[in-house]
Short mmCIF file of N, CA and C and ligand atoms in Angstrom, two decimals:
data_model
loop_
_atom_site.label_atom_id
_atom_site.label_comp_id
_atom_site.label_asym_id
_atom_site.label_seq_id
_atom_site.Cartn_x
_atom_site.Cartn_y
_atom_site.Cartn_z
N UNK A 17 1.05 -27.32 14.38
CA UNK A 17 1.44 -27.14 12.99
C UNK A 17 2.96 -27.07 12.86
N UNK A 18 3.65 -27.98 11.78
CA UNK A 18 4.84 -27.41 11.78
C UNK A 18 5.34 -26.50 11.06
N UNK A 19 6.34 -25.60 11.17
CA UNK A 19 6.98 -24.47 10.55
C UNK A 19 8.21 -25.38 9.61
N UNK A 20 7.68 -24.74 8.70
CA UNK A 20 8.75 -25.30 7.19
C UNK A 20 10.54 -24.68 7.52
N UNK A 21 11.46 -25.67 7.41
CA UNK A 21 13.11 -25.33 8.10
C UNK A 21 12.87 -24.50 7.21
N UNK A 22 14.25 -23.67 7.36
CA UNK A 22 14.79 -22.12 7.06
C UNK A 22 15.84 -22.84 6.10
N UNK A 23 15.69 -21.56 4.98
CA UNK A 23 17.11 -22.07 4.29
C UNK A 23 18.44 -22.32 4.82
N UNK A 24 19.56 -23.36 4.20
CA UNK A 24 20.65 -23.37 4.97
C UNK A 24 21.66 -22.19 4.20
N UNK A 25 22.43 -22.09 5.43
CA UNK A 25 23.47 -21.16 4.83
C UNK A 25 24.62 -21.45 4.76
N UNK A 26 25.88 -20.17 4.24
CA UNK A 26 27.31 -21.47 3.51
C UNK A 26 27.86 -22.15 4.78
N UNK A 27 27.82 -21.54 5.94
CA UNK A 27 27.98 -22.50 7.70
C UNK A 27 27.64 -23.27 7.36
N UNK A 28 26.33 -23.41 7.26
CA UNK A 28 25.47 -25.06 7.46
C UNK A 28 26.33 -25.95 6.29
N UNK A 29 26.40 -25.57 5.41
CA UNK A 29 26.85 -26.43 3.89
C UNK A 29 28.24 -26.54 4.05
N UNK A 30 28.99 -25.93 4.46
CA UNK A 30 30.22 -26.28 5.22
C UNK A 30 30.17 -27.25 6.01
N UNK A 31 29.68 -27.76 7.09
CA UNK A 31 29.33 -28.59 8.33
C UNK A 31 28.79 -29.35 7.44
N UNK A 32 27.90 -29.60 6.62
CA UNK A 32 26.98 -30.92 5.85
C UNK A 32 27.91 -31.63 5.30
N UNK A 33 28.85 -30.72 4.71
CA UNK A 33 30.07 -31.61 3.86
C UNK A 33 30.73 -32.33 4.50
N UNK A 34 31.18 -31.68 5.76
CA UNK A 34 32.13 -32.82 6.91
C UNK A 34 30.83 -34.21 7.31
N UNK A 35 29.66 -33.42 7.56
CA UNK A 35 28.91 -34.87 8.02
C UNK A 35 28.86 -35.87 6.75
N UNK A 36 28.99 -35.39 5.76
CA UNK A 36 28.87 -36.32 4.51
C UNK A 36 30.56 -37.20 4.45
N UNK A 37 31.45 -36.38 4.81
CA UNK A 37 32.72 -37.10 4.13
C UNK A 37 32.67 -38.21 5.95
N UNK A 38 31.52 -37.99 7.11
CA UNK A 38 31.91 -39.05 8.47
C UNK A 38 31.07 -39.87 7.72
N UNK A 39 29.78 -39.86 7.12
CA UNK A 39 29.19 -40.86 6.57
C UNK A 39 29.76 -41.59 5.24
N UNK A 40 30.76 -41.08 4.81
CA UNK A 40 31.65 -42.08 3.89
C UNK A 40 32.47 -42.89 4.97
N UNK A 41 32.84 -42.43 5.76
CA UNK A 41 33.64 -42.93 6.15
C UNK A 41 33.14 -44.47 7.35
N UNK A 42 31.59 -44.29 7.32
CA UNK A 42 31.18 -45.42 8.14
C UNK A 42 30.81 -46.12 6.76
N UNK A 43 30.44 -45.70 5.66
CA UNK A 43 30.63 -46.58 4.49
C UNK A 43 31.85 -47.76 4.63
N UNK A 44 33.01 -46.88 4.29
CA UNK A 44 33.80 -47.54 4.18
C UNK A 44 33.96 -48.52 5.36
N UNK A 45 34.06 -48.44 6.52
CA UNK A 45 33.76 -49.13 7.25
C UNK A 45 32.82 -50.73 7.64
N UNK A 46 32.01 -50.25 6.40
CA UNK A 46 30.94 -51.55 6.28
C UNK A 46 29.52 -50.80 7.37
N UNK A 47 29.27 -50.01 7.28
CA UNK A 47 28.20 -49.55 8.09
C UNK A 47 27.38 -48.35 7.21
N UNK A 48 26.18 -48.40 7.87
CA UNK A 48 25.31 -47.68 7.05
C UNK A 48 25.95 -45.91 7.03
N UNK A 49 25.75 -45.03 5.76
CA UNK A 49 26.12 -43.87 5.63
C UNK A 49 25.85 -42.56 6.61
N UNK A 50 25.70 -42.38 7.57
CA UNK A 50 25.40 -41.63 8.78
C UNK A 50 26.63 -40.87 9.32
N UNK A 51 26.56 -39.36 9.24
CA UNK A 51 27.48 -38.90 9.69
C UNK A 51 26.90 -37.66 10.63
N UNK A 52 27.71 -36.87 11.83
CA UNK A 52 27.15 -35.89 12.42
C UNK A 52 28.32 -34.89 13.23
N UNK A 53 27.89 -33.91 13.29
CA UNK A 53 28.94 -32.76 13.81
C UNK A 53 27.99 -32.01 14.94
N UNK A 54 28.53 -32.06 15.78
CA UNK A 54 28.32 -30.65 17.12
C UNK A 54 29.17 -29.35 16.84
N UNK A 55 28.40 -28.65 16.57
CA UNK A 55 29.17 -27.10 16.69
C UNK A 55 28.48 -25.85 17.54
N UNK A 56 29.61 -25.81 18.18
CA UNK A 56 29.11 -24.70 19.23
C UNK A 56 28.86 -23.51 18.85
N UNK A 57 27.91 -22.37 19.66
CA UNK A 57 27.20 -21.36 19.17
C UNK A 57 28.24 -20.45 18.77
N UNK A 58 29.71 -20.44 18.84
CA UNK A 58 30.51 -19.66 18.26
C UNK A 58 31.22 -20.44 16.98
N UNK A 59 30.57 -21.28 16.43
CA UNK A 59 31.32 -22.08 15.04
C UNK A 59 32.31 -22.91 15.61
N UNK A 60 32.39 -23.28 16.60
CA UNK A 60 33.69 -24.25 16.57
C UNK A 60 33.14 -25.74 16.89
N UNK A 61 33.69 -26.50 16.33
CA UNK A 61 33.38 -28.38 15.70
C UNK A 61 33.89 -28.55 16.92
N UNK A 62 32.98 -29.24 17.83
CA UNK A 62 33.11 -29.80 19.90
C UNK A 62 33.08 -31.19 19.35
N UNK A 63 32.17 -32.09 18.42
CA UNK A 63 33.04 -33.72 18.46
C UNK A 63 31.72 -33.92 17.26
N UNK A 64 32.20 -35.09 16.85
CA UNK A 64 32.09 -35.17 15.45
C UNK A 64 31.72 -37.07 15.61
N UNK A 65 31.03 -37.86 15.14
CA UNK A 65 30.45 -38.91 15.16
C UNK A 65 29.99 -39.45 14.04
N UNK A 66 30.07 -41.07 13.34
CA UNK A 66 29.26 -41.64 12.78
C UNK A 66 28.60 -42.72 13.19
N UNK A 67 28.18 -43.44 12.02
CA UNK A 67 27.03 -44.65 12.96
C UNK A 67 28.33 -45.47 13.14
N UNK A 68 27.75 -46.27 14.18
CA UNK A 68 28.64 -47.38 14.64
C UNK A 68 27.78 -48.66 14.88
N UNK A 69 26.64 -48.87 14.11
CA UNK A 69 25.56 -49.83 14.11
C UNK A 69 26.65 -51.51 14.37
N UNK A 70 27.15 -51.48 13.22
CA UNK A 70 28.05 -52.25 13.07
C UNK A 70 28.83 -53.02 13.72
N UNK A 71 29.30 -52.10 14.89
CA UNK A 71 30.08 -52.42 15.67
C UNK A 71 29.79 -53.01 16.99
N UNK A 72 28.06 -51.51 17.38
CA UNK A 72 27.86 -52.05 18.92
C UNK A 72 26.60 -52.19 18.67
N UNK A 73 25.47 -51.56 18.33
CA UNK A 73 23.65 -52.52 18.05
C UNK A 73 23.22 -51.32 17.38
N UNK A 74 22.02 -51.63 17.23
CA UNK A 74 21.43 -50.49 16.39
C UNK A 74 20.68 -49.23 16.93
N UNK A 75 21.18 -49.31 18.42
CA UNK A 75 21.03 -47.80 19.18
C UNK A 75 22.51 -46.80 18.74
N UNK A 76 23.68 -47.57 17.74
CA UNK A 76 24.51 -46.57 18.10
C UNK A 76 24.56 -45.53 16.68
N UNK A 77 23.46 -44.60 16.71
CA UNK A 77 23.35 -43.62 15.38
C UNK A 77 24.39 -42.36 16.14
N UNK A 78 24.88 -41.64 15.10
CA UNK A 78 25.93 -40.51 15.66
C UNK A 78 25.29 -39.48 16.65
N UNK A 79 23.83 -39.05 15.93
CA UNK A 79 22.89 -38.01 16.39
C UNK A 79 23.07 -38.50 18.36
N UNK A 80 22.61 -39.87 18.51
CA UNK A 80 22.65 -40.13 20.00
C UNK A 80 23.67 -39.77 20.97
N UNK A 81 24.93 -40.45 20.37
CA UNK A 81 26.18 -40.42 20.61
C UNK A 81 26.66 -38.82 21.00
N UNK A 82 26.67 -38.08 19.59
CA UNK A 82 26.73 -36.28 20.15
C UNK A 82 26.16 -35.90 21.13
N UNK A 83 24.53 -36.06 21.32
CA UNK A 83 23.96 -35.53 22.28
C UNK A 83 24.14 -36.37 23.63
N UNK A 84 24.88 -37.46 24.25
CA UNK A 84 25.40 -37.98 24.84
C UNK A 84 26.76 -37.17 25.33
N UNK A 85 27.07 -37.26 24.36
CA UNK A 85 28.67 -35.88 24.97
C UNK A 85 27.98 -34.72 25.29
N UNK A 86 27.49 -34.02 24.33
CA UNK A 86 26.90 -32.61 25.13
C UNK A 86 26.64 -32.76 26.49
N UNK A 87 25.19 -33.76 26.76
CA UNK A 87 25.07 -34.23 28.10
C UNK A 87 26.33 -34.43 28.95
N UNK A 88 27.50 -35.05 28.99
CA UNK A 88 28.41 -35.07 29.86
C UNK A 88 29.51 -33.37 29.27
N UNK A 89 29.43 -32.74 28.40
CA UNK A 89 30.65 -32.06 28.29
C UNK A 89 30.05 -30.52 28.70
N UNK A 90 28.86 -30.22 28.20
CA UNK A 90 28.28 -28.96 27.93
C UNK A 90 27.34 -28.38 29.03
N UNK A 91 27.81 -26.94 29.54
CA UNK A 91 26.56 -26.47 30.15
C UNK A 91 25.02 -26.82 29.58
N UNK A 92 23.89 -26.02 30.79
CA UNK A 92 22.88 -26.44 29.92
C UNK A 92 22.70 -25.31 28.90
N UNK A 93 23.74 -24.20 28.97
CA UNK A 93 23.45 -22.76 28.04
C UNK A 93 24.49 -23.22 26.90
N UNK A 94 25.18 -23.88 26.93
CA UNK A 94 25.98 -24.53 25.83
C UNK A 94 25.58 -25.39 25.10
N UNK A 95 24.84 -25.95 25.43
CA UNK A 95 24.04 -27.24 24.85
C UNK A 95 22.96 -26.34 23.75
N UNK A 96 22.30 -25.55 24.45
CA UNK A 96 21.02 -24.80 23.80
C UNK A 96 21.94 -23.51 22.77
N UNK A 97 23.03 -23.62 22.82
CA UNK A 97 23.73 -22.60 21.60
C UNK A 97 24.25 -23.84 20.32
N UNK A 98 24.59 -24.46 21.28
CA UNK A 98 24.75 -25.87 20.19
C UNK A 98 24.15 -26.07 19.15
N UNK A 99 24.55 -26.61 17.47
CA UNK A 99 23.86 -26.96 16.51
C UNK A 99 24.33 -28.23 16.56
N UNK A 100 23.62 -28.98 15.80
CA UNK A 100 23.73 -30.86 15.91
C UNK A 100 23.57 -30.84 14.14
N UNK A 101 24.36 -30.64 13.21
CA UNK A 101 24.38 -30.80 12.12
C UNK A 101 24.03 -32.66 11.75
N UNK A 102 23.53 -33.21 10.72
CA UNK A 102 24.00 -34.71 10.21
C UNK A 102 23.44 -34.73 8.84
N UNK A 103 24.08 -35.65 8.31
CA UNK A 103 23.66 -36.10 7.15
C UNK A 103 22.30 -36.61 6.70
N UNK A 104 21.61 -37.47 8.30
CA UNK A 104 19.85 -37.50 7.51
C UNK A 104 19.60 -37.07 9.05
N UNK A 105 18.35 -36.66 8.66
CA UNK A 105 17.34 -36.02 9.77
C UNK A 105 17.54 -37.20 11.00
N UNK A 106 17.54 -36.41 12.64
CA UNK A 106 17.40 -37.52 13.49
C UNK A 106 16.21 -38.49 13.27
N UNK A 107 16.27 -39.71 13.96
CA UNK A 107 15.36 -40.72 13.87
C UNK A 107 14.77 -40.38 15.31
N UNK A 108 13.51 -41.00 15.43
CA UNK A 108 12.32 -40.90 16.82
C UNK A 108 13.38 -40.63 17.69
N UNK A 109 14.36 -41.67 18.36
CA UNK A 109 15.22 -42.18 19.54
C UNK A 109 15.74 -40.69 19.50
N UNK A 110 17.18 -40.20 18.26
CA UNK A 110 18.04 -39.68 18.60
C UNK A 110 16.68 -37.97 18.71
N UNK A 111 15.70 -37.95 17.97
CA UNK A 111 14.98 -36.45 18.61
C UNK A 111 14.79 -36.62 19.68
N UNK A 112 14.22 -37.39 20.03
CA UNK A 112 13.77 -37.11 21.69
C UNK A 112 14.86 -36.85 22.65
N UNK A 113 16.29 -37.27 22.33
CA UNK A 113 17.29 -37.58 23.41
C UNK A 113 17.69 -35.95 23.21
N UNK A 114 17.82 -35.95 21.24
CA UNK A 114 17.83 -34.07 21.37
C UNK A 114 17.23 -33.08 22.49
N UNK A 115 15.89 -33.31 22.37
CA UNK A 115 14.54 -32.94 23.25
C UNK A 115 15.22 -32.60 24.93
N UNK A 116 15.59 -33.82 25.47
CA UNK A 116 15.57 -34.32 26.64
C UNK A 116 16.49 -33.49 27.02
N UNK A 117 17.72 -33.39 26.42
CA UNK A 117 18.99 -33.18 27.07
C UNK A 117 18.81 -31.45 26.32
N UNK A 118 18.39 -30.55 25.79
CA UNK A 118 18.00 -29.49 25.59
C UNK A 118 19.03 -29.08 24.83
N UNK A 119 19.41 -29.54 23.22
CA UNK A 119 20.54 -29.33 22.52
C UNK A 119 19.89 -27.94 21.22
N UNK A 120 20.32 -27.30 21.43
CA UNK A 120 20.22 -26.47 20.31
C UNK A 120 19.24 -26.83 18.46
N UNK A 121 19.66 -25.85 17.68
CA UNK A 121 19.22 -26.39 15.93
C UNK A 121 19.47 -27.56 15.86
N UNK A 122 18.81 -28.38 14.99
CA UNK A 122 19.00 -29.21 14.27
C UNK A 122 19.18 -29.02 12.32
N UNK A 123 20.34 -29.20 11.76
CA UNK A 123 20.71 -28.86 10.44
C UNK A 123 20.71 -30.07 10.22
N UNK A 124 19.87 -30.75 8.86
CA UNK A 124 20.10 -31.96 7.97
C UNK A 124 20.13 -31.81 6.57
N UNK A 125 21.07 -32.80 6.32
CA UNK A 125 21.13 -32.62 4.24
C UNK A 125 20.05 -33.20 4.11
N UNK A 126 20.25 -34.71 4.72
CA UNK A 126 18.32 -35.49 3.82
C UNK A 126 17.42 -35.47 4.98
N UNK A 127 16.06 -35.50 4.78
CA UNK A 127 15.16 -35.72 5.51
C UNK A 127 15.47 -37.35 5.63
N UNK A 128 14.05 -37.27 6.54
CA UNK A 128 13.87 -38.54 7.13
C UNK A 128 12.87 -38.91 5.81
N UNK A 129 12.14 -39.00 5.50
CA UNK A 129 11.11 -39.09 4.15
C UNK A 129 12.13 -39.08 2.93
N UNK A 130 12.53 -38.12 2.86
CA UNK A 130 13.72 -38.48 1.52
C UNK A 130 14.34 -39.70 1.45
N UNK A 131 15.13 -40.01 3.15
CA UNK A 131 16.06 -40.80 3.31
C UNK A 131 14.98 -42.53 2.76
N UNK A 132 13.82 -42.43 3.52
CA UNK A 132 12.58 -43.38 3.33
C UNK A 132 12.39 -44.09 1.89
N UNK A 133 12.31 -42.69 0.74
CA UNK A 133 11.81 -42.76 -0.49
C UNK A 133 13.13 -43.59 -0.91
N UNK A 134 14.23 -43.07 -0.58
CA UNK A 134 15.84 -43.77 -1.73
C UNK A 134 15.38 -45.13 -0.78
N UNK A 135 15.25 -45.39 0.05
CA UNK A 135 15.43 -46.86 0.50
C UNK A 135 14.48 -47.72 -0.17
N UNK A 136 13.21 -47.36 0.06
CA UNK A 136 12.41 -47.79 -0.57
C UNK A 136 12.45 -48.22 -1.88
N UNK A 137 12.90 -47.42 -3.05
CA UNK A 137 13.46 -47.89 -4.43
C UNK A 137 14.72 -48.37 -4.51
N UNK A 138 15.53 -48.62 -3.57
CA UNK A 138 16.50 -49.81 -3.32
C UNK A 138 15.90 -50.66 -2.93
N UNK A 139 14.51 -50.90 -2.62
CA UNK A 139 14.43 -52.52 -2.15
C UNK A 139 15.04 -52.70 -0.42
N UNK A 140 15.25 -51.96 -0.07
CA UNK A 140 16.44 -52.26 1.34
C UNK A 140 14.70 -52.30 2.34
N UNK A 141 15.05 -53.24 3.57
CA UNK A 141 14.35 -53.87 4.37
C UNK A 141 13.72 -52.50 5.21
N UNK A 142 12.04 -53.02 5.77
CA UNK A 142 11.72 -51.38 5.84
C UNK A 142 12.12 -51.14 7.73
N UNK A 143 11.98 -49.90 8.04
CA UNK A 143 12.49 -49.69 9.62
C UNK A 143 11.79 -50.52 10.39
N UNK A 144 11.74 -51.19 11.56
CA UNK A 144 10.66 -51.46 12.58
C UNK A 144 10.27 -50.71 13.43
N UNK A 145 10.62 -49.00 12.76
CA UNK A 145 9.96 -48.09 13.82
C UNK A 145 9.33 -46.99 12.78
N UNK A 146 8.62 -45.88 12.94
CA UNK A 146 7.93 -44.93 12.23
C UNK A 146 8.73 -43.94 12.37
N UNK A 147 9.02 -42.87 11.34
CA UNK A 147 9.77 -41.95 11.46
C UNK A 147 8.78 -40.61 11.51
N UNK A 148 8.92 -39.46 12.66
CA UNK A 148 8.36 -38.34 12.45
C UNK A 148 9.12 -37.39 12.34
N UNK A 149 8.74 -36.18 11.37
CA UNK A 149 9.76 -35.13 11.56
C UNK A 149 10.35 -34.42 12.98
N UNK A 150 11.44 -33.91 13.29
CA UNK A 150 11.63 -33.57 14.69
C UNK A 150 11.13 -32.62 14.86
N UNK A 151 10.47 -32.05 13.79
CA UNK A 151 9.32 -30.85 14.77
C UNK A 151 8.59 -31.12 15.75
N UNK A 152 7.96 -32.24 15.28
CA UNK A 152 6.81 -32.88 15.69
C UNK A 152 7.21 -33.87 17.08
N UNK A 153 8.92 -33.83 17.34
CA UNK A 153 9.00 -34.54 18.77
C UNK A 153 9.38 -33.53 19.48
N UNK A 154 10.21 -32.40 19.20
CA UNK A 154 11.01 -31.76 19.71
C UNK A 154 9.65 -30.32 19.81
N UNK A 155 10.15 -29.65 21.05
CA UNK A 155 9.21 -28.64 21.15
C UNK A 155 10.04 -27.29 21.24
N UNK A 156 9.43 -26.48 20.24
CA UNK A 156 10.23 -25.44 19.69
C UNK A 156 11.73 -25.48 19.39
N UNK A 157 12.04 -26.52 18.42
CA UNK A 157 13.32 -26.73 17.60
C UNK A 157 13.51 -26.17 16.58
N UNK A 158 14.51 -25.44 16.12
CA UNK A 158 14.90 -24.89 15.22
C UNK A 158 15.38 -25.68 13.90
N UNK A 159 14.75 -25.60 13.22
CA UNK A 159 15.24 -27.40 11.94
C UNK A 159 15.79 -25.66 10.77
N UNK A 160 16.80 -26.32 10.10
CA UNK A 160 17.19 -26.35 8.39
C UNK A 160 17.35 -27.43 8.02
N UNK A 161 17.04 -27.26 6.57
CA UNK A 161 17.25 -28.64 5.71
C UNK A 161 16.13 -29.01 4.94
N UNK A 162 16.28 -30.22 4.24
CA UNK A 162 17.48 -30.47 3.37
C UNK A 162 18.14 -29.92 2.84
N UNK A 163 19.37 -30.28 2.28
CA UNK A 163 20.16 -29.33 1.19
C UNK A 163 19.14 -29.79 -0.15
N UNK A 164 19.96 -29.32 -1.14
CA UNK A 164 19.08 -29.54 -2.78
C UNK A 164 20.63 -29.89 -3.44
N UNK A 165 20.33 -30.13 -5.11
CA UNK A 165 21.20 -30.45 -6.01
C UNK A 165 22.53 -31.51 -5.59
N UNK A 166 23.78 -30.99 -5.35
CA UNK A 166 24.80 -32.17 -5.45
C UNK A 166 25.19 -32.76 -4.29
N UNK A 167 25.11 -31.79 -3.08
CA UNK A 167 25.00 -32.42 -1.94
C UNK A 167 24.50 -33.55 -1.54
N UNK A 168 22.84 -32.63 -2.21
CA UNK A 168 21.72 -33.94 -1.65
C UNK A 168 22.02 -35.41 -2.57
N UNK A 169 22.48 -35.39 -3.44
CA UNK A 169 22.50 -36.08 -4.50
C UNK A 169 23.73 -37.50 -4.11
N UNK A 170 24.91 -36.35 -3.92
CA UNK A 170 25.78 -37.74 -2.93
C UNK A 170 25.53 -38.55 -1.61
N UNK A 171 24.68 -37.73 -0.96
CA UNK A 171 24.25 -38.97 0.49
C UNK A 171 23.03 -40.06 -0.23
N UNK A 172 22.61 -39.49 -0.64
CA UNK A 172 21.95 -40.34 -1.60
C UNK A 172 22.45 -41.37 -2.40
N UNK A 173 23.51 -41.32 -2.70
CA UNK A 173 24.49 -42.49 -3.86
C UNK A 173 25.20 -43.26 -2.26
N UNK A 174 25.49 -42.38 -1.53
CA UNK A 174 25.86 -43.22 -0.53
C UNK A 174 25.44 -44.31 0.21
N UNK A 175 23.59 -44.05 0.50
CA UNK A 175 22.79 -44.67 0.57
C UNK A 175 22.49 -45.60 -0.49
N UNK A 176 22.41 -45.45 -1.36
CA UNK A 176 22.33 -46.64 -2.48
C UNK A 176 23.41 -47.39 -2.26
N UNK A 177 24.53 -47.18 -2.36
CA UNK A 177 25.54 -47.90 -2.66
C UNK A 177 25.89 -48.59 -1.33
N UNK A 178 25.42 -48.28 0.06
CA UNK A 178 25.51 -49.32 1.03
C UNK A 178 24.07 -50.60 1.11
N UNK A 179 23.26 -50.12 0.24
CA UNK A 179 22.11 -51.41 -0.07
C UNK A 179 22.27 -51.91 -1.04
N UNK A 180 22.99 -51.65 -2.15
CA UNK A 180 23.52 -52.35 -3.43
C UNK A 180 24.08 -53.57 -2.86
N UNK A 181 24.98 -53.21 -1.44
CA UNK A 181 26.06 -54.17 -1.31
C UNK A 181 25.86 -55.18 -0.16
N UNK A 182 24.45 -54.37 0.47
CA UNK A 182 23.91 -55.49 1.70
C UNK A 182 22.95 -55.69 1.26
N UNK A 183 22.17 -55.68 0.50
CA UNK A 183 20.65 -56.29 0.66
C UNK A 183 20.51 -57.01 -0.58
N UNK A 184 20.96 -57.13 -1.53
CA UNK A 184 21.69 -57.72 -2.89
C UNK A 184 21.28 -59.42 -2.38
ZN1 ZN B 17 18.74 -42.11 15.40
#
């Protein structure tokens, strides 16, 4: 059964905002809106990532990439104090790699289902993979999220506005 995330708190909504202004910034870039932050169990921002689909294939989501550094930077007691903040919920790949490499919370503004529903009424092309919540890959993970109201509201326009301009 999964356990419903915990509310976020002004930490988390602090950190969502930076993952939101890395996912403008792969906007601007020409890449899909995806942004993500590592912060260590004492609040401090260890490295910070967006998608880079664009650039190198469509394994390179930020979520992977972070937990890739943890793996080379972080004890394994550092890793498990670790939060992995991002803008949408990990996808199958980047939970499991969460999973694998034993990274701490996971904090997201949109779900993976949220993220689903805005695509879907954009018309934008559907995944060739199934999305499950990371409860359901990850074993005993700590999830918050989504945010609500204006937060949620701009990754959302962000998302629109990178299928307005590719799938058009
Ligand atoms: Zn992913």
């Amino acid at each position: 059964m999964l356990t419903s995330p915990k509310p976020l708190t002004e930490t988390d909504l602090e950190h969502l905002r930076h993952c939101l202004q890395l996912a403008e910034e792969a906007l601007q870039a020409g890449d899909e809106p995806f942004g993500s932050v590592l912060v260590s169990g004492n609040n401090k921002v260890l490295a910070t990532a967006r998608n880079r689909v664009n650039e190198l294939n469509n394994l390179a989501h930020p979520e992977l990439e972070l937990v890739r550094w943890a793996a080379d930077n972080l004890s394994a007691d550092e890793r498990k104090r670790a939060t992995l903040y991002t803008s949408g919920e990990h996808c199958p790949m980047c939970a499991a790699a969460h999973g694998w490499i034993g990274v701490g919370p996971i904090v997201y503004l949109s779900s993976a289902r949220q993220l689903q529903q805005w695509l879907q009424e954009a018309g934008a092309p559907a995944a060739p993979i199934r999305f499950l919540p990371v409860q359901e890959l990850i074993v005993d993970v700590e999830v918050r999220g989504p945010a609500e109201g204006e937060l949620l509201e701009q990754i959302k326009q962000l998302q629109l506005r990178y299928h307005a301009r590719h799938d058009g």
